[in-house]
PDB file of C-alpha atoms in Angstrom:
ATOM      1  CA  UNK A   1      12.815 -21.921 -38.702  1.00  0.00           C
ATOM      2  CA  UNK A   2      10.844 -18.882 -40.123  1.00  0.00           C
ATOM      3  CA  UNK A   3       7.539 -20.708 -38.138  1.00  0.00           C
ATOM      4  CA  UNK A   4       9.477 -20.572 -34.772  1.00  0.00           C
ATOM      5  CA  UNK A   5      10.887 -16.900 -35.386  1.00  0.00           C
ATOM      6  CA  UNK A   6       6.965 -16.213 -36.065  1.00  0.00           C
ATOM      7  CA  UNK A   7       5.626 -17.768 -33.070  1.00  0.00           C
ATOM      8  CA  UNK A   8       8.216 -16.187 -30.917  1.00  0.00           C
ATOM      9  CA  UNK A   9       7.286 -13.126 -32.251  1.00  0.00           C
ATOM     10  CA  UNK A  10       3.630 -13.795 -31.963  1.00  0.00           C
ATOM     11  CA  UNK A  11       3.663 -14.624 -28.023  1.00  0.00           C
ATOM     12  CA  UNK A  12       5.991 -11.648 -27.436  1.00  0.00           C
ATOM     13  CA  UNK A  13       3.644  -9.856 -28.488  1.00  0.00           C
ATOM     14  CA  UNK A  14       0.472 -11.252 -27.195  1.00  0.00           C
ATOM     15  CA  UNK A  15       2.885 -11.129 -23.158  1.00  0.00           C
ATOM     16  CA  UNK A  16       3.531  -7.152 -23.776  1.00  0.00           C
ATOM     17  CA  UNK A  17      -0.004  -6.840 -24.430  1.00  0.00           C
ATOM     18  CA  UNK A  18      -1.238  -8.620 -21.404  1.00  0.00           C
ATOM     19  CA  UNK A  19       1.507  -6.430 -19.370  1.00  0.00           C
ATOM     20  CA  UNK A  20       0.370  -3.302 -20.705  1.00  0.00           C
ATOM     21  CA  UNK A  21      -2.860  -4.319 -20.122  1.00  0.00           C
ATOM     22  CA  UNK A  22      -2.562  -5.224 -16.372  1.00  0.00           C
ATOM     23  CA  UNK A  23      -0.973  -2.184 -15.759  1.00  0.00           C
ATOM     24  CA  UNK A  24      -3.436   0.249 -17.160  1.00  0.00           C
ATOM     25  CA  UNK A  25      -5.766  -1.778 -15.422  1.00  0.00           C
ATOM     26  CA  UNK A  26      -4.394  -1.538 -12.021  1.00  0.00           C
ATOM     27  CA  UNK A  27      -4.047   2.028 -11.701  1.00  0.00           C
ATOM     28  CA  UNK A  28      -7.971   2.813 -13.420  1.00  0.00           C
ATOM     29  CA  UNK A  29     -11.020   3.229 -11.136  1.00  0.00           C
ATOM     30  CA  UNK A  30     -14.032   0.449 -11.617  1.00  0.00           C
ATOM     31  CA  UNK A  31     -16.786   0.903 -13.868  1.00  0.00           C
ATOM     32  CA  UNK A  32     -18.858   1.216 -10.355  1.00  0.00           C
ATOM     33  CA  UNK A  33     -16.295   4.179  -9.223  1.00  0.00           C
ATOM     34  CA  UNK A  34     -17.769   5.601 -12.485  1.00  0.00           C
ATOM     35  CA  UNK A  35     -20.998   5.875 -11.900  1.00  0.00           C
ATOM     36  CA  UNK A  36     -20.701   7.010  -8.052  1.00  0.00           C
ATOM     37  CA  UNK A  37     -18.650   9.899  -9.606  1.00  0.00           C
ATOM     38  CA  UNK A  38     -21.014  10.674 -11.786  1.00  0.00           C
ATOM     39  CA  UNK A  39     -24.462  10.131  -9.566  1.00  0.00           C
ATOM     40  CA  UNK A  40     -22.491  12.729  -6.871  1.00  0.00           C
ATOM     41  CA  UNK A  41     -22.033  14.937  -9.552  1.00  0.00           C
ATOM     42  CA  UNK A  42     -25.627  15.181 -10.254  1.00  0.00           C
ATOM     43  CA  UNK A  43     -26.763  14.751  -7.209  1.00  0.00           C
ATOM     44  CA  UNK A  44     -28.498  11.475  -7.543  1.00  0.00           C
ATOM     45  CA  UNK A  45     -29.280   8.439  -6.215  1.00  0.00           C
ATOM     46  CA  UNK A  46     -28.593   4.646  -8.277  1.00  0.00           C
ATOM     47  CA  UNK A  47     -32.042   3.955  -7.252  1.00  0.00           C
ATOM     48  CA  UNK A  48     -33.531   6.846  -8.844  1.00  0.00           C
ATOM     49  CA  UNK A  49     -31.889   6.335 -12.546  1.00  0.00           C
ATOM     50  CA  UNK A  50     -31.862   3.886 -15.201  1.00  0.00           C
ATOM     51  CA  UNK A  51     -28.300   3.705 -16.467  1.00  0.00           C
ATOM     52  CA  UNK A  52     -28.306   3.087 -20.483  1.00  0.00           C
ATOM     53  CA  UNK A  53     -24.729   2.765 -21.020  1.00  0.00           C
ATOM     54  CA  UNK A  54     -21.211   2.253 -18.858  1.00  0.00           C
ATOM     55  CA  UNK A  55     -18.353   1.164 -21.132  1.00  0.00           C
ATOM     56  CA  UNK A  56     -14.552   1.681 -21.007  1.00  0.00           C
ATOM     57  CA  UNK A  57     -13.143   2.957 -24.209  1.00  0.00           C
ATOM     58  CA  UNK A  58      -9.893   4.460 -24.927  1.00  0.00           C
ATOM     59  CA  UNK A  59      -9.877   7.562 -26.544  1.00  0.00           C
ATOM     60  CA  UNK A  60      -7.450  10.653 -26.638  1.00  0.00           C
ATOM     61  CA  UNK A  61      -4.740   8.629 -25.390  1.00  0.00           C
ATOM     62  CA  UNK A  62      -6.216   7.573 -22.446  1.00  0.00           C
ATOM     63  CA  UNK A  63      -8.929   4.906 -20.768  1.00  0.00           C
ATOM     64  CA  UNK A  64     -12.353   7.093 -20.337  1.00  0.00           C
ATOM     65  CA  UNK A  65     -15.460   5.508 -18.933  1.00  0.00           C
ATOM     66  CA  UNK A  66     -18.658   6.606 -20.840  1.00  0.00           C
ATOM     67  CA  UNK A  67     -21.543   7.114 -18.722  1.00  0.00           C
ATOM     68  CA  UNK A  68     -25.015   7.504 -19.525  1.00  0.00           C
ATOM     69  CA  UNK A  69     -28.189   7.603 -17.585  1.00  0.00           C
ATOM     70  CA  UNK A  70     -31.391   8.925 -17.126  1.00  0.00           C
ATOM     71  CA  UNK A  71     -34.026   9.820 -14.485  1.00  0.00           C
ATOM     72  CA  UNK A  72     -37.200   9.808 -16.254  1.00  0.00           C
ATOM     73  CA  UNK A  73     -38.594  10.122 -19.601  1.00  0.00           C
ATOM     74  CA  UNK A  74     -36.740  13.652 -20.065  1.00  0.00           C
ATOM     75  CA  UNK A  75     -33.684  13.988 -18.297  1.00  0.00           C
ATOM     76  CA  UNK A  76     -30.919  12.263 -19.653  1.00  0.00           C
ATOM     77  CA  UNK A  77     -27.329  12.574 -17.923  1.00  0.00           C
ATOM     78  CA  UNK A  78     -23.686  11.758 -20.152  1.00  0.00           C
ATOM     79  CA  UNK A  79     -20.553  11.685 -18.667  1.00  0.00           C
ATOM     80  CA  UNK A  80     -16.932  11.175 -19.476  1.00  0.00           C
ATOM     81  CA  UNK A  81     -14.694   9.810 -16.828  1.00  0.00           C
ATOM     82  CA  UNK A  82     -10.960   9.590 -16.970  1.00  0.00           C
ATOM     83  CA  UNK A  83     -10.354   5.657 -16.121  1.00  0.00           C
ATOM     84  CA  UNK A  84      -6.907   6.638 -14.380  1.00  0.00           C
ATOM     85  CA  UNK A  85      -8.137   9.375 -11.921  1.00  0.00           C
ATOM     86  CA  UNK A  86     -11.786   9.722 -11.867  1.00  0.00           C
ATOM     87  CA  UNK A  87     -11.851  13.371 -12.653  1.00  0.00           C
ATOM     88  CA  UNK A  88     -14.960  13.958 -14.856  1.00  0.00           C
ATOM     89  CA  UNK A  89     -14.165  14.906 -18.543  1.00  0.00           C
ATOM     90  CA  UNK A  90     -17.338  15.964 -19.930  1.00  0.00           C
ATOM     91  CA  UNK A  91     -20.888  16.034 -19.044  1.00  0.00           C
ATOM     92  CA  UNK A  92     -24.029  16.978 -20.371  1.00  0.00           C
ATOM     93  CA  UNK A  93     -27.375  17.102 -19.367  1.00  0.00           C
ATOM     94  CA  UNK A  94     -30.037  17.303 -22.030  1.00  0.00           C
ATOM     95  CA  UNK A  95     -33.945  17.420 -21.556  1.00  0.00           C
ATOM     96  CA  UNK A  96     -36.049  15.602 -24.078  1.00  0.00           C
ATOM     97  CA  UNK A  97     -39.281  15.717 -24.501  1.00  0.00           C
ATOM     98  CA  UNK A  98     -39.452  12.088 -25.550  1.00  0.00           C
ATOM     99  CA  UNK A  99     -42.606  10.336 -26.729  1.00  0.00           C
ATOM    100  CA  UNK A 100     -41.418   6.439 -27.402  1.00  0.00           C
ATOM    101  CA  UNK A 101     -43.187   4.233 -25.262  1.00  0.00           C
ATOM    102  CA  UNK A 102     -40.774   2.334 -23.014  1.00  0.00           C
ATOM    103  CA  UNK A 103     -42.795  -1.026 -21.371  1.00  0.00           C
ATOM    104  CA  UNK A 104     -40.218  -1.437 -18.804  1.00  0.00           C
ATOM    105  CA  UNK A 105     -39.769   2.089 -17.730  1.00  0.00           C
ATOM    106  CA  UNK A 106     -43.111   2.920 -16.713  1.00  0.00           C
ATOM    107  CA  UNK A 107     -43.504  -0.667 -15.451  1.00  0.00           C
ATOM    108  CA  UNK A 108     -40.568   0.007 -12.687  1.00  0.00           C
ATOM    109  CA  UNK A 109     -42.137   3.671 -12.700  1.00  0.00           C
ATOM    110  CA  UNK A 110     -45.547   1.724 -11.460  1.00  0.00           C
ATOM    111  CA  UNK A 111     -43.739  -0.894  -9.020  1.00  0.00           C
ATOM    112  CA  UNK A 112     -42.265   2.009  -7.596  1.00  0.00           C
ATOM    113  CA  UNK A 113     -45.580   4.036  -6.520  1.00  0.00           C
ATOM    114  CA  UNK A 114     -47.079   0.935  -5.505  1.00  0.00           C
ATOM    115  CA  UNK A 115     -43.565   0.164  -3.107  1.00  0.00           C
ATOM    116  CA  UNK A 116     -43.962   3.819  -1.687  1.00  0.00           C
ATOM    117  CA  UNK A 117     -47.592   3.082  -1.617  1.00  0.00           C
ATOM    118  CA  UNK A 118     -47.233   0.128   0.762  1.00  0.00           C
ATOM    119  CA  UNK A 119     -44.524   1.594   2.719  1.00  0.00           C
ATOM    120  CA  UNK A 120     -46.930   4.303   3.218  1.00  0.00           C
ATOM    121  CA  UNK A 121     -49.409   1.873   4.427  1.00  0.00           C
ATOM    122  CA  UNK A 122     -47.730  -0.257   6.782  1.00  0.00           C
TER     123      UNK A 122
END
């Protein structure tokens, strides 16, 4: 008897879960929304950043998308999105003066002049 009471209990509470869940999830932007809120906000293009992070978390009470990206070795954008509305939280902008080699960020930094570079030329 006490095993059935328990798994009563156990998939009651694994359904209000899944409702709770689908309803914060219904009324939250996408992770996409996110970023387009905060590429307007600095005036930026997806092309011309390398995002390094784009999570929902919940914290203060509500669902916030973190949002981090950067446009070259030294700029480096973080936002704070609230999930339910899109309004923008916090931001910061820092510029580092960086000196870790990253392979695959001056390899797309190369691609790219050599794209422009053929553009140019045809």
């Amino acid at each position: 008897m006490k095993k059935i009471i328990s798994l009563i209990l156990a998939a009651a509470a694994i359904l209000t879960m899944a409702v709770f869940a689908n309803a914060a999830s219904a009324n939250q932007i996408t992770v996409e929304q996110a970023k387009a809120i905060a590429l307007e906000h600095a005036n930026l293009k997806e092309e011309d950043v390398k995002f390094t992070k784009s999570e929902l978390d919940f914290d203060n009470g509500r669902y916030e998308y973190d949002i981090e990206f950067r446009t070259d070795r030294f700029n480096e954008y973080d936002y704070t999105i609230d999930a339910e509305n899109g309004n923008i939280l916090k931001f910061e902008h820092d510029i580092e003066k960086s000196y870790d080699f990253d392979f695959d960020y001056i390899l797309s930094l190369i691609i790219r002049f050599f794209e422009n570079l053929f553009r140019q030329a045809v």
